[in-house]
Coordinates of C-alpha atoms in Angstrom, one line a residue:
Chain A
M1 CA 29.0 -171.9 49.3
I2 CA 26.0 -170.1 50.7
M3 CA 22.7 -170.2 48.8
S4 CA 19.4 -168.4 49.3
G5 CA 16.4 -170.7 49.2
G6 CA 12.9 -169.8 47.8
K7 CA 10.5 -167.0 49.4
H8 CA 6.9 -168.2 50.1
D9 CA 7.7 -171.8 51.6
T10 CA 6.6 -171.5 55.2
T11 CA 8.1 -174.9 56.1
Q12 CA 11.3 -174.4 54.6
P13 CA 13.9 -174.1 57.4
L14 CA 15.5 -170.6 58.1
I15 CA 19.2 -171.9 57.7
E16 CA 20.2 -175.4 56.7
A17 CA 23.6 -177.3 56.4
R18 CA 23.5 -180.0 53.9
S19 CA 26.1 -182.7 54.3
L20 CA 28.6 -180.1 55.2
S21 CA 32.2 -180.8 55.9
V22 CA 34.9 -178.4 57.2
R23 CA 38.8 -178.9 57.1
Y24 CA 41.5 -177.2 58.7
G25 CA 44.4 -178.0 56.7
R26 CA 44.6 -181.7 56.4
S27 CA 42.4 -182.4 59.5
V28 CA 38.7 -182.8 59.3
A29 CA 36.5 -180.5 61.7
L30 CA 33.1 -181.5 60.4
Q31 CA 32.1 -184.3 58.1
G32 CA 28.9 -184.8 56.6
V33 CA 26.8 -182.6 58.9
D34 CA 23.1 -182.1 58.0
L35 CA 21.3 -179.8 60.5
A36 CA 18.0 -177.6 59.9
V37 CA 16.7 -174.7 62.0
H38 CA 13.3 -173.8 61.4
A39 CA 11.3 -170.8 62.5
E40 CA 10.8 -170.2 66.3
E41 CA 12.8 -173.6 67.2
I42 CA 15.4 -173.5 70.1
V43 CA 18.0 -175.8 69.0
T44 CA 20.9 -176.6 71.3
I45 CA 24.2 -178.2 70.1
V46 CA 26.4 -180.2 72.6
G47 CA 29.6 -182.0 72.2
P48 CA 33.0 -182.6 73.8
N49 CA 35.8 -180.1 73.2
G50 CA 37.3 -180.0 69.7
S51 CA 34.1 -181.7 68.5
G52 CA 33.4 -178.9 65.7
K53 CA 30.4 -177.0 67.7
S54 CA 31.9 -173.3 66.9
T55 CA 33.2 -174.5 63.6
L56 CA 29.5 -175.4 62.6
L57 CA 28.4 -172.0 63.8
R58 CA 31.1 -170.2 62.0
A59 CA 30.4 -172.0 58.8
L60 CA 26.9 -171.3 59.1
I61 CA 27.7 -167.6 59.3
G62 CA 29.9 -168.0 56.3
A63 CA 33.3 -167.4 58.1
L64 CA 34.7 -170.9 56.9
P65 CA 35.2 -172.2 53.6
L66 CA 33.2 -175.4 53.0
A67 CA 35.3 -178.5 51.9
A68 CA 32.2 -180.0 51.1
G69 CA 28.3 -179.6 51.2
Q70 CA 26.3 -176.3 51.4
V71 CA 24.7 -173.9 53.8
V72 CA 21.3 -172.9 52.4
R73 CA 19.5 -169.8 54.2
K74 CA 15.9 -168.3 53.7
R75 CA 16.3 -165.6 51.4
G76 CA 17.0 -162.2 53.0
L77 CA 17.6 -164.1 56.4
R78 CA 18.4 -161.7 59.2
L79 CA 20.7 -163.5 61.7
G80 CA 22.3 -162.5 64.8
Y81 CA 25.6 -164.1 65.8
V82 CA 26.9 -164.0 69.4
P83 CA 30.4 -165.2 69.2
Q84 CA 32.2 -166.8 72.2
K85 CA 34.7 -164.3 73.0
L86 CA 36.1 -161.1 71.4
Q87 CA 39.7 -160.1 72.1
V88 CA 39.8 -156.1 72.0
D89 CA 43.1 -154.8 71.7
P90 CA 43.8 -152.3 74.7
T91 CA 44.9 -149.8 72.2
L92 CA 41.5 -149.5 70.4
P93 CA 39.3 -147.2 72.5
I94 CA 35.6 -147.9 71.8
T95 CA 32.5 -147.5 74.0
V96 CA 29.7 -150.2 74.0
G97 CA 27.5 -147.6 72.5
R98 CA 29.8 -147.0 69.4
F99 CA 30.3 -150.7 69.1
L100 CA 26.5 -151.1 68.5
D101 CA 26.8 -148.5 65.7
L102 CA 28.8 -151.2 63.6
P103 CA 28.5 -152.0 60.7
R104 CA 25.2 -150.0 60.7
R105 CA 24.6 -146.7 62.5
V106 CA 21.5 -147.0 64.7
T107 CA 19.5 -144.4 66.7
A108 CA 19.8 -143.9 70.3
Q109 CA 16.3 -145.5 71.0
E110 CA 17.2 -148.8 69.4
R111 CA 20.6 -148.8 71.2
E112 CA 19.0 -148.4 74.6
A113 CA 16.2 -150.9 73.8
V114 CA 18.7 -153.8 72.6
L115 CA 20.8 -152.8 75.8
T116 CA 17.9 -153.2 78.1
E117 CA 16.4 -156.3 76.3
A118 CA 19.9 -158.1 76.9
G119 CA 20.1 -157.0 80.6
A120 CA 23.3 -154.6 79.7
G121 CA 21.2 -151.2 80.2
A122 CA 23.8 -149.4 82.4
L123 CA 26.7 -150.3 80.1
E124 CA 26.5 -148.0 77.0
H125 CA 29.1 -145.3 78.0
R126 CA 31.8 -147.9 79.3
Q127 CA 34.9 -149.0 77.2
L128 CA 34.7 -152.4 75.6
A129 CA 38.1 -153.3 77.1
D130 CA 36.7 -152.5 80.6
L131 CA 33.8 -154.9 80.8
S132 CA 33.8 -158.4 82.5
G133 CA 33.2 -161.6 80.7
G134 CA 29.6 -161.4 81.4
Q135 CA 28.7 -157.9 80.8
F136 CA 30.8 -158.5 77.5
Q137 CA 28.3 -161.4 76.6
R138 CA 25.4 -159.3 77.2
V139 CA 26.7 -156.6 75.1
L140 CA 27.3 -159.0 72.2
L141 CA 23.6 -160.2 72.7
A142 CA 22.3 -156.7 72.6
R143 CA 24.3 -156.4 69.3
A144 CA 22.9 -159.5 67.8
L145 CA 19.4 -158.2 68.4
L146 CA 19.9 -154.9 66.5
N147 CA 18.9 -156.1 63.2
K148 CA 15.7 -157.9 64.6
P149 CA 17.1 -161.4 64.0
E150 CA 15.0 -164.1 62.7
I151 CA 17.6 -166.5 64.2
L152 CA 20.0 -166.1 67.0
L153 CA 23.3 -168.0 66.8
L154 CA 25.1 -168.2 70.3
D155 CA 28.4 -169.9 70.6
E156 CA 28.9 -171.1 74.2
P157 CA 27.0 -168.1 75.7
T158 CA 27.1 -169.6 79.4
Q159 CA 30.9 -170.3 79.5
G160 CA 32.1 -168.9 82.8
L161 CA 28.7 -168.5 84.3
D162 CA 27.7 -170.6 87.3
Q163 CA 24.4 -172.6 87.3
P164 CA 22.3 -169.9 88.5
G165 CA 24.0 -167.5 86.0
S166 CA 23.4 -170.0 83.3
A167 CA 19.7 -170.5 84.3
A168 CA 19.2 -166.7 84.1
F169 CA 20.8 -166.3 80.9
Y170 CA 18.6 -169.3 79.5
R171 CA 15.2 -167.5 80.9
Q172 CA 16.5 -164.4 79.3
I173 CA 17.0 -166.2 75.6
E174 CA 13.6 -167.7 76.2
H175 CA 12.0 -164.4 77.3
I176 CA 13.6 -162.8 74.1
R177 CA 12.7 -165.4 71.9
G178 CA 9.1 -165.1 73.1
R179 CA 9.0 -161.4 72.3
L180 CA 10.8 -161.4 68.8
G181 CA 9.7 -165.0 67.7
C182 CA 13.2 -165.7 66.4
A183 CA 14.7 -169.2 66.3
V184 CA 17.8 -169.9 68.7
L185 CA 20.6 -172.1 67.6
M186 CA 23.0 -172.3 70.7
V187 CA 26.1 -174.3 71.2
S188 CA 26.8 -175.5 74.8
H189 CA 30.0 -176.8 76.4
E190 CA 27.9 -178.8 79.1
L191 CA 27.2 -182.2 77.8
H192 CA 24.2 -183.0 79.6
V193 CA 22.6 -179.8 81.2
V194 CA 21.1 -178.0 78.4
M195 CA 18.5 -175.1 78.1
A196 CA 15.2 -176.8 79.2
A197 CA 13.2 -174.8 76.5
S198 CA 15.3 -176.6 73.5
D199 CA 13.1 -178.2 71.0
R200 CA 15.9 -180.3 70.0
V201 CA 19.3 -181.2 71.2
V202 CA 22.1 -182.2 68.7
C203 CA 25.3 -184.1 69.9
L204 CA 28.2 -183.4 67.6
N205 CA 31.5 -184.8 67.5
G206 CA 32.8 -184.1 63.9
H207 CA 29.6 -185.4 62.9
V208 CA 26.2 -185.3 64.3
C209 CA 26.2 -188.4 66.9
C210 CA 22.7 -188.1 68.2
A211 CA 19.7 -186.1 68.5
G212 CA 16.8 -185.9 70.5
T213 CA 14.6 -183.7 73.1
P214 CA 15.7 -182.9 76.5
D215 CA 13.9 -184.3 79.6
V216 CA 12.1 -181.5 81.3
V217 CA 12.0 -182.9 84.7
A218 CA 11.9 -179.7 86.7
Q219 CA 9.3 -180.9 89.1
A220 CA 11.0 -183.8 90.3
A221 CA 12.5 -183.5 93.8
E222 CA 15.8 -185.0 93.0
Y223 CA 16.4 -182.5 89.9
R224 CA 15.5 -179.8 92.1
A225 CA 18.0 -180.9 94.5
L226 CA 20.6 -181.0 91.8
F227 CA 19.9 -177.7 90.0
G228 CA 18.9 -176.0 93.2
S229 CA 15.5 -173.8 93.3
G230 CA 16.9 -170.9 91.8
T231 CA 16.8 -171.8 88.1
Q232 CA 13.1 -172.0 87.8
G233 CA 13.3 -174.5 85.4
A234 CA 15.6 -173.5 82.9
L235 CA 17.8 -176.3 82.7
A236 CA 17.0 -179.8 82.0
L237 CA 18.9 -183.0 81.2
Y238 CA 19.8 -184.5 77.8
R239 CA 20.2 -188.4 77.5
H240 CA 22.5 -189.1 74.6
E241 CA 21.4 -192.0 72.5
H242 CA 24.4 -192.9 70.3
T243 CA 23.8 -195.6 67.9
H244 CA 27.5 -196.2 67.5
S245 CA 30.3 -196.5 69.9
H246 CA 33.2 -194.2 70.0
D247 CA 35.3 -196.4 72.3
H248 CA 35.9 -199.3 69.7
G249 CA 38.2 -198.3 67.2
H250 CA 37.9 -195.6 64.2
A251 CA 37.0 -198.2 61.4
H252 CA 33.7 -196.8 60.5
H253 CA 34.8 -193.2 60.8
D254 CA 37.2 -192.0 58.3
H255 CA 38.1 -188.5 60.1
G256 CA 41.0 -187.8 62.2
H257 CA 39.6 -187.4 65.6
V258 CA 41.3 -189.5 68.5
H259 CA 38.0 -190.4 70.2
E260 CA 39.7 -191.7 73.6
H261 CA 40.3 -188.1 74.3
H262 CA 36.8 -187.2 74.3
S263 CA 34.5 -187.7 77.0
H264 CA 32.0 -190.0 75.1
S265 CA 32.4 -193.0 77.3
H266 CA 30.5 -191.4 80.0
D267 CA 27.6 -192.9 81.8
H268 CA 24.6 -191.8 79.7
A269 CA 22.8 -189.6 82.4
H270 CA 21.2 -192.5 83.9
G271 CA 20.9 -191.0 87.5
A272 CA 20.8 -187.4 88.9
Q273 CA 24.6 -187.7 89.7
A274 CA 25.6 -187.6 86.0
P275 CA 25.6 -183.9 85.3
K276 CA 28.0 -182.8 88.2
T277 CA 30.6 -185.4 87.2
E278 CA 30.5 -184.7 83.6
K279 CA 31.2 -181.1 83.6
T280 CA 33.6 -180.7 80.6
H281 CA 36.3 -178.1 80.8
Chain B
M1 CA 54.2 -119.3 47.2
L2 CA 55.1 -122.7 46.3
D3 CA 58.2 -121.6 44.9
D4 CA 59.7 -121.6 48.6
F5 CA 61.2 -124.7 49.4
L6 CA 60.3 -124.4 53.0
I7 CA 56.6 -124.0 52.2
R8 CA 56.9 -127.1 49.9
A9 CA 58.5 -128.8 52.5
A10 CA 55.9 -128.1 55.2
L11 CA 52.8 -129.1 52.8
A12 CA 54.5 -132.3 52.2
G13 CA 55.2 -133.2 55.6
L14 CA 51.5 -132.2 56.3
G15 CA 50.2 -134.4 53.5
V16 CA 52.1 -137.5 54.6
A17 CA 51.3 -137.0 58.1
L18 CA 47.4 -136.6 57.5
A19 CA 47.2 -139.8 55.4
A20 CA 49.7 -141.8 57.7
A21 CA 48.3 -140.9 61.0
P22 CA 44.6 -142.4 60.6
L23 CA 46.2 -145.3 58.6
G24 CA 48.5 -145.9 61.6
C25 CA 45.5 -146.3 63.9
F26 CA 44.3 -149.4 62.2
V27 CA 48.3 -150.6 62.1
V28 CA 48.3 -150.3 66.0
W29 CA 44.8 -151.8 66.3
R30 CA 45.4 -154.8 64.2
R31 CA 49.1 -155.2 65.6
M32 CA 50.6 -154.6 61.9
A33 CA 53.4 -152.5 63.1
Y34 CA 56.0 -154.7 61.8
F35 CA 53.9 -155.1 58.5
G36 CA 54.3 -151.4 58.1
D37 CA 57.9 -151.6 58.6
A38 CA 58.4 -154.5 56.3
T39 CA 56.6 -152.8 53.5
A40 CA 58.5 -149.6 53.8
H41 CA 62.1 -151.6 53.8
A42 CA 60.7 -153.4 50.7
A43 CA 60.0 -150.2 49.0
I44 CA 63.8 -149.3 48.7
L45 CA 64.2 -152.3 46.1
G46 CA 61.3 -150.4 44.3
V47 CA 63.2 -147.3 44.5
V48 CA 66.4 -148.9 42.9
L49 CA 64.3 -150.9 40.2
S50 CA 62.7 -147.6 39.2
L51 CA 66.0 -145.9 39.0
A52 CA 67.3 -148.5 36.8
L53 CA 64.4 -148.5 34.4
S54 CA 64.3 -144.7 34.6
M55 CA 60.6 -144.4 35.7
S56 CA 59.0 -142.4 38.3
V57 CA 60.1 -143.7 42.1
F58 CA 56.8 -143.3 43.3
A59 CA 55.3 -145.8 41.0
G60 CA 58.2 -148.3 41.6
A61 CA 57.9 -147.9 45.2
L62 CA 54.2 -148.4 44.9
A63 CA 54.5 -151.6 43.0
V64 CA 57.0 -153.1 45.1
A65 CA 55.5 -152.2 48.5
L66 CA 52.2 -153.5 47.1
A67 CA 53.9 -156.9 45.8
M68 CA 55.5 -157.4 49.3
A69 CA 52.3 -156.5 51.4
V70 CA 50.0 -159.1 49.2
T71 CA 52.9 -161.6 49.3
V72 CA 52.9 -161.5 53.1
S73 CA 49.0 -161.6 53.3
S74 CA 48.8 -164.7 51.3
L75 CA 51.9 -166.4 52.9
S76 CA 50.5 -166.0 56.3
G77 CA 49.9 -169.4 57.9
R78 CA 52.4 -171.4 56.0
G79 CA 54.2 -172.7 59.0
Y80 CA 56.2 -169.6 60.0
G81 CA 55.2 -167.1 62.5
M82 CA 54.2 -163.7 60.9
D83 CA 56.9 -161.9 62.4
T84 CA 59.4 -164.3 61.2
M85 CA 58.0 -164.1 57.7
L86 CA 58.1 -160.2 57.8
G87 CA 61.5 -160.4 59.2
V88 CA 62.9 -162.7 56.4
L89 CA 61.2 -160.6 53.6
A90 CA 61.7 -157.1 54.9
H91 CA 65.3 -157.4 55.5
S92 CA 66.0 -159.3 52.3
S93 CA 64.3 -157.0 50.3
L94 CA 66.1 -153.8 51.8
A95 CA 69.2 -155.8 51.3
F96 CA 68.7 -156.8 47.8
G97 CA 67.9 -153.1 47.1
L98 CA 71.1 -151.8 48.8
V99 CA 73.1 -154.5 46.8
A100 CA 71.3 -153.8 43.5
V101 CA 72.0 -150.0 43.7
T102 CA 75.7 -150.7 43.1
F103 CA 74.9 -152.3 39.8
L104 CA 73.3 -149.4 38.3
P105 CA 75.4 -148.0 35.5
G106 CA 76.6 -144.3 35.6
V107 CA 76.6 -142.0 38.4
R108 CA 76.7 -143.7 41.8
I109 CA 73.5 -142.9 43.5
D110 CA 73.3 -141.9 46.9
L111 CA 70.3 -144.1 48.5
S112 CA 70.4 -142.2 51.9
A113 CA 67.9 -139.6 50.5
Y114 CA 65.3 -142.4 50.1
L115 CA 66.4 -144.2 53.6
F116 CA 66.2 -141.2 55.7
G117 CA 64.1 -138.8 53.2
D118 CA 65.0 -135.6 51.7
I119 CA 62.0 -133.2 52.5
L120 CA 63.7 -130.2 51.5
A121 CA 64.1 -131.2 47.9
V122 CA 60.4 -132.0 47.2
S123 CA 59.3 -130.4 44.0
K124 CA 55.7 -129.2 42.9
G125 CA 55.3 -132.3 41.2
D126 CA 56.3 -134.4 44.2
L127 CA 53.4 -132.4 46.2
L128 CA 50.9 -133.2 43.6
V129 CA 51.8 -136.9 44.1
I130 CA 51.8 -136.7 47.8
W131 CA 48.5 -135.0 48.1
G132 CA 47.1 -137.0 45.7
G133 CA 48.2 -140.3 47.4
A134 CA 47.0 -139.0 50.8
A135 CA 43.5 -138.2 49.3
V136 CA 43.1 -141.6 48.0
V137 CA 44.4 -143.1 51.5
L138 CA 41.8 -141.0 53.3
G139 CA 39.0 -141.4 50.9
L140 CA 39.4 -145.3 51.2
L141 CA 39.4 -145.0 54.8
W142 CA 36.5 -142.6 54.9
A143 CA 34.5 -144.9 52.4
R144 CA 35.2 -148.2 54.3
W145 CA 35.5 -147.1 58.0
Q146 CA 32.8 -148.8 59.4
Q147 CA 33.5 -152.2 57.5
L148 CA 37.2 -151.6 58.6
L149 CA 36.4 -151.1 62.1
L150 CA 34.3 -154.2 62.5
S151 CA 36.6 -156.3 60.6
T152 CA 39.4 -154.9 63.0
L153 CA 37.1 -156.0 66.1
S154 CA 36.2 -159.3 65.0
P155 CA 36.4 -161.1 61.5
D156 CA 33.6 -163.3 62.5
L157 CA 31.0 -160.4 63.1
A158 CA 31.9 -159.0 60.1
Y159 CA 31.2 -162.0 58.3
S160 CA 27.8 -162.6 60.0
A161 CA 27.1 -158.9 58.9
G162 CA 27.7 -159.9 55.1
I163 CA 31.2 -158.2 55.2
N164 CA 34.3 -160.0 54.0
P165 CA 36.9 -158.8 56.3
R166 CA 39.8 -160.1 53.8
R167 CA 38.6 -157.4 51.4
E168 CA 39.2 -154.9 54.2
Q169 CA 42.5 -156.2 55.0
L170 CA 43.1 -155.7 51.1
V171 CA 42.0 -152.1 51.5
L172 CA 44.3 -151.7 54.4
T173 CA 47.2 -153.1 52.6
L174 CA 46.5 -150.9 49.3
A175 CA 46.4 -147.8 51.8
L176 CA 49.6 -149.0 53.3
A177 CA 51.5 -149.2 49.9
I178 CA 50.5 -145.7 49.0
V179 CA 51.5 -144.2 52.2
V180 CA 54.9 -145.9 51.9
A181 CA 55.3 -144.6 48.3
V182 CA 54.5 -141.0 49.1
A183 CA 56.3 -140.9 52.5
I184 CA 59.5 -142.3 51.2
K185 CA 60.8 -139.0 49.9
V186 CA 59.6 -137.2 52.9
V187 CA 60.5 -139.1 55.9
G188 CA 62.7 -142.1 54.2
A189 CA 61.9 -145.7 54.2
L190 CA 63.3 -146.3 57.5
L191 CA 61.1 -143.9 59.3
I192 CA 57.9 -144.3 57.7
G193 CA 57.0 -146.8 60.3
A194 CA 57.4 -144.1 63.1
M195 CA 55.0 -141.6 61.3
L196 CA 52.3 -144.4 61.1
I197 CA 52.5 -145.8 65.0
I198 CA 53.9 -143.1 67.0
P199 CA 50.9 -140.4 66.3
A200 CA 48.3 -143.0 66.6
A201 CA 50.1 -144.3 69.9
A202 CA 50.3 -140.7 71.3
A203 CA 46.6 -140.4 70.6
R204 CA 45.4 -143.3 72.3
A205 CA 45.7 -141.8 75.6
L206 CA 43.5 -139.0 75.0
S207 CA 40.9 -140.9 73.2
T208 CA 37.6 -142.8 74.0
T209 CA 36.3 -143.5 70.6
P210 CA 38.2 -144.8 67.5
E211 CA 37.1 -141.6 65.4
R212 CA 38.8 -139.4 68.0
M213 CA 41.7 -141.4 68.1
A214 CA 42.1 -141.0 64.4
V215 CA 41.5 -137.4 64.3
L216 CA 43.9 -136.7 67.1
A217 CA 46.4 -138.8 65.5
A218 CA 46.3 -136.7 62.3
V219 CA 46.4 -133.5 64.5
I220 CA 49.6 -134.9 66.3
G221 CA 51.0 -136.0 63.1
G222 CA 50.6 -132.8 61.5
L223 CA 52.0 -130.9 64.4
A224 CA 55.0 -133.2 64.5
A225 CA 55.7 -132.7 60.8
L226 CA 55.6 -128.9 61.2
G227 CA 57.3 -128.7 64.4
G228 CA 60.1 -131.0 63.2
L229 CA 60.7 -129.2 60.1
Q230 CA 60.7 -125.8 62.4
G231 CA 63.5 -127.6 64.5
A232 CA 65.3 -128.8 61.7
F233 CA 65.7 -125.3 60.0
L234 CA 66.6 -123.8 63.4
L235 CA 69.1 -126.4 64.7
D236 CA 70.3 -127.6 61.2
T237 CA 69.4 -131.1 62.0
P238 CA 67.8 -133.7 59.3
A239 CA 64.1 -133.0 58.7
G240 CA 62.8 -136.4 58.7
P241 CA 64.3 -137.7 62.0
S242 CA 63.4 -134.3 63.7
M243 CA 59.6 -134.9 62.8
V244 CA 59.8 -138.3 64.5
C245 CA 61.5 -136.9 67.5
V246 CA 58.6 -134.4 67.8
A247 CA 56.0 -137.3 67.7
A248 CA 57.9 -139.2 70.2
I249 CA 57.9 -136.3 72.7
F250 CA 54.0 -135.9 72.0
F251 CA 54.0 -139.6 72.8
A252 CA 55.9 -139.3 76.1
V253 CA 54.0 -136.4 77.4
T254 CA 50.4 -137.9 76.5
T255 CA 51.6 -141.2 77.8
L256 CA 52.8 -139.6 81.1
F257 CA 49.5 -137.7 81.8
R258 CA 47.2 -140.4 80.7
R259 CA 44.4 -141.4 83.1
P260 CA 45.5 -144.3 85.4
G261 CA 43.5 -147.6 85.0
R262 CA 42.6 -146.9 81.3
G263 CA 43.7 -149.7 79.0

């Protein structure tokens, strides 16, 4: 159930999940998740595969029925959603420009502006089915910018990008955030390396495991060595501070995940070697 | 003019082709080809029921096609693959229809007119039903085109834009049932799928946007209907299958000449 909140409260979150639970059949994907994103905030969600990161985003946009809890949106919230991947059937001919016209027709100027903003300026007349993964990502971002969103929801936008590519993408998101003043809620497949500009990092594994701020240590030589010099401080480390252990039985969790399969037993980023060895696939 | 059975046949064929082809584009894009066939086969059961209850064949076929389409939509994801479930439902409703017709009292009815169509027997009343149905289908597609297209590309993007893709699916299901019901007399239950799929597939090779593909599919469908009728008249062949043959030739030609490297 999606509710609309009041109008004039400035401290009110743009979008909020309240003890949200989602089930797929009998398996529980999310259990009692509380999350609020406020105006102009950048929040990164990290977590192992199958931890419900994408499920949380899809629940927030209203694409999934909730088993319990609720999603509360600011009244009249404009949101831009960038999905993880789009399978375009090869029998469907459609250009990038036409795609941007869905579901609301926009002017040529608007199309050009968002394509430039998203770094996809030259792609307007290309067929969607012919785009590379990175190009498609930028087109999806451009599309999300069309209605001047107050919040951008991005589902693993840097998947398939190398470290400089991720850094460039994060700088672009930061730039867009600066220009539009929108909030950003982003799912990342990296457990430890997150966007440096994140105000908050939330670690998810069916429920919220821990939350905190990333360590922005871009000046330290050891991190520069790790990330290379081309990232211009766009990346940062996140130290997980779990208050409970995932390795000792399931007694205090009543959901169905098998925690041993997740990489929660990792060394919690105590050294510069952690990000390299903890890449999740 | 409408007293000429050939004119009536041509108008009937055009009406069906104009509605079926743009809808067929969605059937192709959403990989619902088998779904179309299943709905059409189920309509035979509807024909038999309406003959038994002496009501309009159109209403009976529409009701059963709609029931079939809704059943499939709501049963999907119950542990069987979509194709398995469609296979079970389509063939069993066709078989039940073929068996049920033998229990009809009185004259034995020849179902072949409904299996393969009997376009030359189309009456003025049938024309009204066909063009009325076609107008409803085209109106539905026209009114919901943007929403349907976005829901087809990505249900999640549709949700994020405040569109319910399940409702759009229902619109397509309804349109499909109407096309099946009006086409059953023209091309027959067994070949309705062909009039949905083949013009759309033939138009794909020549299209760069979805709108162009829908319009071209309608043009190709219309030409196939007229050409098939002409061929049937000249060569004394069955009309419905002849239309499908012409559509298939269009497909072969456009696919052969499509630019290489285009998806």
